[in-house]
């Protein structure tokens, strides 16, 4: 008697795919035989619109790519534009940029932790993570004026300065953060149910990682110690002490541990930078309106940066006018998602949600 | 660093379950963080980019804000053709046009505030915009100069 | 004496006071008057049981929502009624006015009947729980010698309703939910029955009231700690509470077997779920903790207190633990719980032999 293979559609509307992802799964009983992802449900034309609008308007489209970690996206774009137009940035602005980017990395990983708990069936860590994230969003509201989508980095510096009240808020937040993270981690990390559900699930070996072009915490959890902040340091990462966590197994549990440790390292970076910001200008005084700098530029530029999901960069080609000829976005989640067929073959349905949530995709970035 | 952490075995795992339940049980005794909004107020910092405000004295009608707005939210309205304008004669600028904003499609990106040569259009910390019908969200220039608390209740039904 | 005779005597007293006498009336040898009296008393009992079940459901849903909000650092419902207590009634009214949707290719009769199969055993279970003892009156609706068997028989019907509901909706996710429900209930049924048999050996009878009276010496949780663990885990699995809530796993298969149910049909499933939680905690309190025995307070208060302890434990596991996978669930059921329950049976048989007969 031959087994029947059932084809089920984990469609774009589903409580646990993180956004609009469609996976066509072929099942034999409860075992997955094949899985094909289908994307494109959130395509909003960011590249063409930034090509039509010019360099200032491109910033607001970059914000909306990875909307949970928007400052990382702005950083990739603004550094590429500065390299193309040859604009100098004062030191105070660079230190401020570093601090904001690391705070945003912590906020993005907190969302990942909360929704990962929801996919595993636990309802309470979601609320704890979001209330921690609320404190960081209030810090951003104090400095930049918005909570989620900022338009804060400008060519030549940042748009507005940090206030003494925000420095106090950061120090107060830092005092409570480690203890709270320890409490949230204790709900997951040693619990037998969670460990049994995530050990040896969704394994990716180092060869798979290299052949798919996967970067970020997924790469570090499979044994390869690569981080753009250490290999090609930008901003001032070579003057700060921090570690890059790695693990060797490459399953969902390893990715969980890597991301939690990354949160701790980012918090220690924020603490070191807050005390070290020098006095000075926060934007290049040659341009009176920092958001609207439009110079004629020729050539190409690409600056890789480390976003919470992996390596992010924007490739710009200028043709001598003040509007770019081509804007091409290298988004990390797009490459990370291509590993779904390898990761899921031979596992069960329950492993599908665990594996997909450990990739941490954000679909604004995948579909652009 | 983390390379030396071992993964827990069964006995340690069951102790981990009990510890997790105890942590969550203790959380029930901490104070609640909900702010019940109509009765208690939320505070916004002063830099919050909320609704667009227009200073009718200093606007010169240069149309730069309409050109830079990314999604066509700002449109200039001509004083003589819009029947709802009830301006005093001291307001009209030389070109007799003013910007009107649809607050439901504004993305608060701050580009119009940046480009205005006289600083007439600004974004203030005002977030409580409430309307019953979608057509009431397109504000006339005169409505843009007033705060929200004065505008509640003035909609056409 | 039990509740039926008590109510009959009250009815007889009322009829005598009003000077109406239809009870000896008979027609061709058939005692019609007596049957009318039986019908009236039975109707009063049905209303009584239904009222107890509904009040239990309302209280449990309220406690659940407030407690879950408490643990998550937020306030639960607090606007409707004093401290939000009438929220469930408002929700029932909202569900009643929704459109009744049914997929066109679903099996119509099975789809409509399935929620009631899940809901009715809950109400029938409340019929046989002993609520107390007021001098010679046993406060339970029905009292005969085999009430525990009756209870188990009715609790076994509920998973059948889940399978019927899952298969009747023409949907692949519901199919998976129904199959998982079948596997889960089969796996946990046998250890549960074996641990019940060890309690029955120690108590000497199948009647729930006799089990409570037999615990005057010592509550059964102490000699049968293993059986208690097995029974407790099996009860969690029966009610589909996390960590064992695979048939209705909220985030994997969209809603398991109840994906296509909406409106009041879903409301009945929901109430059946929570009513089963109340029933299960009372059953555990009766069998293992001593039911209505207790020094100072009347019996009913003791039963409610012991039931409330178990309700809080069930709610705490719901709120804080994740979900296990289906093969790990079946491992727990067949590989770990079954040997534990057999060891427990041997221990209790040994205790019964040592003390020379039953309690």
GROMACS .gro file of C-alpha atoms in nm, chain A residues 92 95-96 99-100 103 135-136 138-144 152 160-175 270-279, chain B residues 47:
model
   43
   92UNK     CA    1   3.038   6.325   1.819
   95UNK     CA    2   2.964   5.802   1.869
   96UNK     CA    3   2.595   5.890   1.888
   99UNK     CA    4   2.502   5.403   2.065
  100UNK     CA    5   2.166   5.427   1.887
  103UNK     CA    6   2.015   5.004   2.135
  135UNK     CA    7   1.161   5.150   2.792
  136UNK     CA    8   1.399   5.160   2.497
  138UNK     CA    9   1.079   5.591   2.524
  139UNK     CA   10   1.450   5.667   2.510
  140UNK     CA   11   1.422   5.695   2.133
  141UNK     CA   12   1.118   5.917   2.160
  142UNK     CA   13   1.313   6.151   2.384
  143UNK     CA   14   1.609   6.180   2.146
  144UNK     CA   15   1.467   6.154   1.796
  152UNK     CA   16   1.714   6.047   1.220
  160UNK     CA   17   1.920   6.632   1.662
  161UNK     CA   18   2.141   6.609   1.964
  162UNK     CA   19   2.104   6.387   2.270
  163UNK     CA   20   1.966   6.555   2.581
  164UNK     CA   21   2.092   6.514   2.941
  165UNK     CA   22   1.756   6.361   3.032
  166UNK     CA   23   1.804   6.086   2.777
  167UNK     CA   24   2.149   6.004   2.917
  168UNK     CA   25   1.989   5.960   3.259
  169UNK     CA   26   1.721   5.737   3.111
  170UNK     CA   27   1.984   5.519   2.945
  171UNK     CA   28   2.176   5.477   3.267
  172UNK     CA   29   1.862   5.389   3.458
  173UNK     CA   30   1.760   5.137   3.195
  174UNK     CA   31   2.103   4.978   3.199
  175UNK     CA   32   2.091   4.930   3.575
  270UNK     CA   33   2.594   5.103   2.514
  271UNK     CA   34   2.723   5.142   2.868
  272UNK     CA   35   3.078   5.201   2.748
  273UNK     CA   36   2.978   5.453   2.483
  274UNK     CA   37   2.749   5.662   2.701
  275UNK     CA   38   3.035   5.773   2.914
  276UNK     CA   39   3.266   5.845   2.625
  277UNK     CA   40   3.085   6.076   2.386
  278UNK     CA   41   3.308   6.381   2.317
  279UNK     CA   42   3.176   6.733   2.287
  415UNK     CA   43   1.041   6.661   2.043
   0.00000   0.00000   0.00000
